[in-house]
CSV table of C-alpha atoms and ligand atoms in Angstrom, one decimal:
chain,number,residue,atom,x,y,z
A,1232,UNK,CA,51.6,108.3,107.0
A,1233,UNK,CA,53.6,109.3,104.2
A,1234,UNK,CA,51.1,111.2,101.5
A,1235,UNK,CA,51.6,112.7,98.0
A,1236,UNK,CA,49.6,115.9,96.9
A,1237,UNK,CA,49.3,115.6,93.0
A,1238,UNK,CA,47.6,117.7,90.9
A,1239,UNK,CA,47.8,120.4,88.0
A,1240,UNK,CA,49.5,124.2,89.3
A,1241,UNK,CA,46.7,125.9,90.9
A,1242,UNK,CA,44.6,122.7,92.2
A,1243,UNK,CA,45.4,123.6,95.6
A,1244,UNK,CA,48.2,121.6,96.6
A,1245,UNK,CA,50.1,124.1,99.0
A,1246,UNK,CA,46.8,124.9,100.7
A,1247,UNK,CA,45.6,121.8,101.3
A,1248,UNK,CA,49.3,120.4,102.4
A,1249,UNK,CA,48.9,123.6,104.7
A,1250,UNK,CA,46.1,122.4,106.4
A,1251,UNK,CA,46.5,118.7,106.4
A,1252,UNK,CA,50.1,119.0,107.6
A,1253,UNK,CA,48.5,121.5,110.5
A,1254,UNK,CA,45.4,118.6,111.6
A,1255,UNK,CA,48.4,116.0,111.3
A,1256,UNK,CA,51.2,117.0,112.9
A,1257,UNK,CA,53.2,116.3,109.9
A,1258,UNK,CA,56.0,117.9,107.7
A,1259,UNK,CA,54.9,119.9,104.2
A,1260,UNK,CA,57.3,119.8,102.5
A,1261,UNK,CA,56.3,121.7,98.9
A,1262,UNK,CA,59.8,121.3,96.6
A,1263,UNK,CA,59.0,125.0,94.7
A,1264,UNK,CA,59.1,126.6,98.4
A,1265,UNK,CA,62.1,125.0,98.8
A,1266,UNK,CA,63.6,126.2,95.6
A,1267,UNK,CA,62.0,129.8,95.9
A,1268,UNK,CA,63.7,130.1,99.3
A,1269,UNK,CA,67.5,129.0,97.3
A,1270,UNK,CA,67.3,132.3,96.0
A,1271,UNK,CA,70.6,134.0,95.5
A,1272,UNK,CA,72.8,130.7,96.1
A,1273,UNK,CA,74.0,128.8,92.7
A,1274,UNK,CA,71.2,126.6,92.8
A,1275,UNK,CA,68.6,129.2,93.3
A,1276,UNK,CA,69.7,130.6,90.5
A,1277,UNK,CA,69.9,128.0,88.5
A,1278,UNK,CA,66.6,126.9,89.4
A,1279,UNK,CA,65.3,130.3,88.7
A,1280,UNK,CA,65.9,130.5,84.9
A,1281,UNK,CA,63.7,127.1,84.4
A,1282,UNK,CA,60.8,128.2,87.1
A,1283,UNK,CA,60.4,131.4,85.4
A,1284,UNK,CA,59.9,130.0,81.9
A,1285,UNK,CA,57.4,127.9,83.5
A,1286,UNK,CA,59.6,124.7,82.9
A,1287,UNK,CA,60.3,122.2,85.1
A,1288,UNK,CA,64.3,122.2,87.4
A,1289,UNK,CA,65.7,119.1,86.1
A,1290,UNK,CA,65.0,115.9,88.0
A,1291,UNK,CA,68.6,115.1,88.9
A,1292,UNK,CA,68.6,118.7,91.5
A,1293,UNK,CA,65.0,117.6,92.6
A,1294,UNK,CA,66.1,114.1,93.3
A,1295,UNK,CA,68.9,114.6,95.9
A,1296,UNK,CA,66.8,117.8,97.1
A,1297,UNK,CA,64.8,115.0,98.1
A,1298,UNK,CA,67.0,112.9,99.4
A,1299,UNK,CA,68.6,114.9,101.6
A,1300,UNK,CA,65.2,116.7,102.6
A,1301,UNK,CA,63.2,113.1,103.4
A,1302,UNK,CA,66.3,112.0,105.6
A,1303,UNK,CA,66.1,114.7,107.9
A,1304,UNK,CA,64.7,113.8,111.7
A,1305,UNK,CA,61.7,115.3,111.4
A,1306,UNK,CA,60.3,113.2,108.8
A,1307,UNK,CA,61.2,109.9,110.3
A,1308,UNK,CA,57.5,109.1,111.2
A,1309,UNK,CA,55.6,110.8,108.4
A,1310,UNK,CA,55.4,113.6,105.8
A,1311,UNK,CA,53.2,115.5,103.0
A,1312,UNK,CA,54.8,116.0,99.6
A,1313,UNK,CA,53.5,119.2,97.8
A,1314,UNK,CA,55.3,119.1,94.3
A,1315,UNK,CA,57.5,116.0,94.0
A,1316,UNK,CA,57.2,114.3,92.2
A,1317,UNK,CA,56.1,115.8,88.8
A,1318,UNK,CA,58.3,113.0,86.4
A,1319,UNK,CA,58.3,109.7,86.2
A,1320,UNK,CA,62.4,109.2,87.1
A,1321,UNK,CA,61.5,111.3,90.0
A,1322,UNK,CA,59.2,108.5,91.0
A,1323,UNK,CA,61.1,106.0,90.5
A,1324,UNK,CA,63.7,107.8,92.9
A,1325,UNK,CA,61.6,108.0,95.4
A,1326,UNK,CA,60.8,104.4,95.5
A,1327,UNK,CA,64.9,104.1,96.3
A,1328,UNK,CA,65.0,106.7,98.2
A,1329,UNK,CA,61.9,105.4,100.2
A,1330,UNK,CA,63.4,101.9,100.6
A,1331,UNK,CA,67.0,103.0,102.0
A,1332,UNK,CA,65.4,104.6,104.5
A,1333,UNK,CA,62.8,101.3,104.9
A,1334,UNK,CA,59.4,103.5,104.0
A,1335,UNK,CA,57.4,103.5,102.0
A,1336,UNK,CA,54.2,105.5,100.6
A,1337,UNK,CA,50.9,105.6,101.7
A,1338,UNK,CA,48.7,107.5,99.6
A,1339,UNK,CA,48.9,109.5,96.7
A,1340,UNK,CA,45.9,112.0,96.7
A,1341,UNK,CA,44.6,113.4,93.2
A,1342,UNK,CA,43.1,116.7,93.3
A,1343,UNK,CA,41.2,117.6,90.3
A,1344,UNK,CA,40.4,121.1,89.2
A,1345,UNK,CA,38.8,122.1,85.6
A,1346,UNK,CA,41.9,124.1,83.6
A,1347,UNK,CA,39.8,127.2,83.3
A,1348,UNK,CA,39.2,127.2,87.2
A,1349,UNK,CA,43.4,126.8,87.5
A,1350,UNK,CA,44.0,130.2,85.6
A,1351,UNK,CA,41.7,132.0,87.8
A,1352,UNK,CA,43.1,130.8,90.6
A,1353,UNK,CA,46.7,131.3,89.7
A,1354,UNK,CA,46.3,134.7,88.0
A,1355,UNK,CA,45.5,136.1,91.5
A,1356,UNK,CA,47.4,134.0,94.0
A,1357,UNK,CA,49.5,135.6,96.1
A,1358,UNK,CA,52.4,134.2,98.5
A,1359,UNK,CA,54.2,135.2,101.0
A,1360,UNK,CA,58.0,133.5,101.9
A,1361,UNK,CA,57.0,131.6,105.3
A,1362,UNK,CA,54.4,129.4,102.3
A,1363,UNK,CA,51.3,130.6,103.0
A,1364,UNK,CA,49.3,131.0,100.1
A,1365,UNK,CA,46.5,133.3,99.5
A,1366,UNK,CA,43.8,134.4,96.6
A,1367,UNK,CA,42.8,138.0,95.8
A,1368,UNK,CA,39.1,137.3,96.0
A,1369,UNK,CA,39.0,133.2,97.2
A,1370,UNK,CA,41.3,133.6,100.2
A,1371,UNK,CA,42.3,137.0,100.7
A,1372,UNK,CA,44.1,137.7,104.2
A,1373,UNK,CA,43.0,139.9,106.7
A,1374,UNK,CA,45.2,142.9,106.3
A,1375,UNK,CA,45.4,143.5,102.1
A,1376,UNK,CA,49.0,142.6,101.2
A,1377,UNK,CA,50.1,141.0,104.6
A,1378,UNK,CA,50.3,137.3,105.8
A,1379,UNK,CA,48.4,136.3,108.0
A,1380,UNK,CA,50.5,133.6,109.6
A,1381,UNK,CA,53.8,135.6,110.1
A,1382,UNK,CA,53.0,139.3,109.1
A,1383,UNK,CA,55.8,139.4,105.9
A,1384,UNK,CA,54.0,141.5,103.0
A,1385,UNK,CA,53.0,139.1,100.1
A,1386,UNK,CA,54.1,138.7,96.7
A,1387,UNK,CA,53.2,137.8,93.1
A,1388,UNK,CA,55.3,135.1,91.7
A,1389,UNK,CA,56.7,135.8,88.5
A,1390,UNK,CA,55.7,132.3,87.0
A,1391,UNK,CA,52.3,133.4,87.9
A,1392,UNK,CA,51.7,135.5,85.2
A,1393,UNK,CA,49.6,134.7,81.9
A,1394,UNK,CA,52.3,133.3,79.8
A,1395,UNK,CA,54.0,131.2,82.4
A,1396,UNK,CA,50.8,129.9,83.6
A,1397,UNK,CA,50.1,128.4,80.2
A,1398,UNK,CA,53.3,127.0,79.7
A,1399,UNK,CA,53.0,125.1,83.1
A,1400,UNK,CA,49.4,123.8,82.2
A,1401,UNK,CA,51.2,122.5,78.9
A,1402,UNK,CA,53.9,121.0,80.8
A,1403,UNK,CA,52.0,119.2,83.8
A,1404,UNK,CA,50.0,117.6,80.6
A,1405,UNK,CA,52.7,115.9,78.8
A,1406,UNK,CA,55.1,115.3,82.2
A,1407,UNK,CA,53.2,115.4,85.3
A,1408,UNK,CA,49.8,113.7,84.3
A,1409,UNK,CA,51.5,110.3,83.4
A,1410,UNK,CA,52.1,109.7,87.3
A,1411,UNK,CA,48.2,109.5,88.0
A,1412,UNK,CA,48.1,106.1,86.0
A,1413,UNK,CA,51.6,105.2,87.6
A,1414,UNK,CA,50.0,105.6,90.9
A,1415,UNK,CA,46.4,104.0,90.1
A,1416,UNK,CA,48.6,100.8,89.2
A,1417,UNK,CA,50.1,100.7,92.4
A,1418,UNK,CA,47.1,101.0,94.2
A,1419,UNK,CA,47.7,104.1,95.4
A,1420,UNK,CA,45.8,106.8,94.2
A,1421,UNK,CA,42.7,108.5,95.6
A,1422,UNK,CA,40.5,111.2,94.0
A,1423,UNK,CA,39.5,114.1,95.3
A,1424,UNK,CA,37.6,116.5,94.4
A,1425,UNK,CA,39.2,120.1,94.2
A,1426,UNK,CA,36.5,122.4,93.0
A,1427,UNK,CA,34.5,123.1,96.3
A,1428,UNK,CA,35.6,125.2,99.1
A,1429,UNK,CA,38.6,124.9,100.3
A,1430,UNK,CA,37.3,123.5,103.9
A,1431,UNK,CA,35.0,121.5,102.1
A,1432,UNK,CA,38.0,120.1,100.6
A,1433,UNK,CA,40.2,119.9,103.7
A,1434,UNK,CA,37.0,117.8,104.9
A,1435,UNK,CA,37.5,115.3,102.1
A,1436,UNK,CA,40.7,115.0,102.3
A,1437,UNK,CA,41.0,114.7,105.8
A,1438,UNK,CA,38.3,111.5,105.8
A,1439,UNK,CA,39.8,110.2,102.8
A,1440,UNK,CA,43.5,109.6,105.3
A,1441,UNK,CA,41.8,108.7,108.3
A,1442,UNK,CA,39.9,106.1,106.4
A,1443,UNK,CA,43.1,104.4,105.2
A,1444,UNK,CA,45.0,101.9,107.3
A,1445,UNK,CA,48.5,103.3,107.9
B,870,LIG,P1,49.0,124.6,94.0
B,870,LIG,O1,50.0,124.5,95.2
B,870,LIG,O2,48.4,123.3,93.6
B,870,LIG,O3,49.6,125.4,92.8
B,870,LIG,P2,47.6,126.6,95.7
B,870,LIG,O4,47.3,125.9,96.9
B,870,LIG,O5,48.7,127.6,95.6
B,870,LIG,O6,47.8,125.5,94.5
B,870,LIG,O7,46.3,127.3,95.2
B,870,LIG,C1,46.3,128.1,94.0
B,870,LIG,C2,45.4,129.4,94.2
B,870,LIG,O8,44.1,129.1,94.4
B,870,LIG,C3,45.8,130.2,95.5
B,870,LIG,O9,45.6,131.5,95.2
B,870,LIG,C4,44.8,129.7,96.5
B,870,LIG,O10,44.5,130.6,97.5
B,870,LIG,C5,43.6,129.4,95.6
B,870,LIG,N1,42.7,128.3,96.1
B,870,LIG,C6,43.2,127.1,96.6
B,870,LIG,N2,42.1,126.3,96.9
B,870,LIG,C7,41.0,126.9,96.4
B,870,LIG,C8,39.6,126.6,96.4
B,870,LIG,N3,39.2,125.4,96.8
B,870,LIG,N4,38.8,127.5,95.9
B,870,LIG,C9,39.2,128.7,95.4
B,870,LIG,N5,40.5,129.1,95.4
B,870,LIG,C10,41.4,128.2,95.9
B,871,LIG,P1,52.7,125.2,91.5
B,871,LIG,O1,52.0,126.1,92.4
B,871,LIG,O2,52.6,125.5,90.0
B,871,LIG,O3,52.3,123.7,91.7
B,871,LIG,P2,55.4,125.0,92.7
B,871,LIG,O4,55.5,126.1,93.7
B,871,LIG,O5,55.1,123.7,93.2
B,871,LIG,O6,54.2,125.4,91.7
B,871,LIG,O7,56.6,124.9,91.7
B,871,LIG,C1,57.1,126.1,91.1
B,871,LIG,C2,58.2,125.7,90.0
B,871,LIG,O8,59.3,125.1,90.7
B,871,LIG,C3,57.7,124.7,89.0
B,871,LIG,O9,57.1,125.3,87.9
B,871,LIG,C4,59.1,124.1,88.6
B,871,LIG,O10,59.8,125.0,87.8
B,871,LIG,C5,59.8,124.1,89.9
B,871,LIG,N1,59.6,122.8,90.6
B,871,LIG,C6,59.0,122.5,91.8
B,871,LIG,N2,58.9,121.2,92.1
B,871,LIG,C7,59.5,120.6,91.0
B,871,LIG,C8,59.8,119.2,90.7
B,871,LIG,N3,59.4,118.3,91.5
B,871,LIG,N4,60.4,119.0,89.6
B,871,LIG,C9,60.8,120.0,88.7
B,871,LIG,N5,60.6,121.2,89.0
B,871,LIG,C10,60.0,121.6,90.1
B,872,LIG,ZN1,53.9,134.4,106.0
């Protein structure tokens, strides 16, 4: 199955791609992971000016990230997109890109999450480089400061500070949001619920894709 994560920053995207990609079998592949790890080259740098500010890399460097990333062997048969796309051009492009490799997408799952719920949860996330994501108090790892899943010491990401935050709640508003009606048009989108646990989530989530016909 080929599934979208949408959602605001802080909905819980990267943990529940985590886990679904785990039960499936199936590539995560979350687009600010991908630019975090760019560090240091030209386009890591690049990217890292807009990121910081809490603004959006522009869609033509997602677009062939995307490309190039979707072509790739391992997701011939399936794959989980954390953070693409957040535009509607970078929808469109993925209908193209989708089509020249004769796919096409599955499901687009909506996870809703009250804005004052997002700043509590992004003010305290912590990540660590392999993308494992963690919460001070919600989903702290066993050993303070140190993954769980590869043992790298954690880090707090500079757009995760108060001002940034605000600027990327202001942002997915006026240029994410507009992609929950373009997917409810297509038939395409299914709600879910993202203020619970996050295994009571995982559960819904998990029923919601077995219960669609691939
Ligand atoms: P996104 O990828 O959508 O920005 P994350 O998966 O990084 O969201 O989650 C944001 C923060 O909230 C992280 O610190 C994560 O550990 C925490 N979190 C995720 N899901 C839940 C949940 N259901 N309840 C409480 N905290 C959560
Ligand atoms: P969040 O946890 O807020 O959902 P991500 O890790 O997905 O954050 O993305 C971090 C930043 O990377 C974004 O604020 C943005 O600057 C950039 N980014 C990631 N994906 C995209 C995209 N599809 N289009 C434009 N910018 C992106
Ligand atoms: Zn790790």
């Amino acid at each position: 199955m080929n599934i979208i994560l949408l959602g605001p920053p802080g909905s819980g995207k990267g943990t529940q791609a985590a886990l679904l990609s785990g039960k499936l079998r199936t590539p995560h592949i979350s687009t600010g992971d991908i630019l975090r790890a760019a560090k240091g080259t030209e386009l890591g740098n690049r990217a890292a000016e807009y990121m910081n500010r809490g603004e959006l890399v522009p869609d033509s460097v997602l677009i062939e990230m995307i490309r190039d990333r979707l072509s790739q062997a391992d997701c011939a048969k399936a794959f989980i997109l954390d953070g693409y796309p957040r535009t509607i051009p970078q929808a469109d492009a993925l209908v193209d890109i989708l089509a020249g490799l004769d796919r096409r997408l599955d499901l687009v799952l909506n996870i809703e999450v009250p804005d004052a719920e997002l700043i509590t949860r992004l003010s305290a996330r912590r990540v660590c480089k392999c993308g494992a994501t963690y919460h001070l108090i919600f989903n702290p790892p066993e050993k303070e400061g140190v993954c769980d899943r590869c043992g790298k010491r954690l880090y707090h990401r500079d757009d995760d500070k108060e001002e940034s935050i605000k600027n990327r709640l202001s942002v997915y508003k006026k240029q994410t949001q507009p992609l929950i009606d373009y997917y409810r048009n297509l038939g395409l989108l299914a709600a879910i619920d993202g203020s619970g646990s996050i295994e009571q989530i995982s559960g819904e989530i998990y029923s919601v894709v077995k219960a669609r016909p691939e």
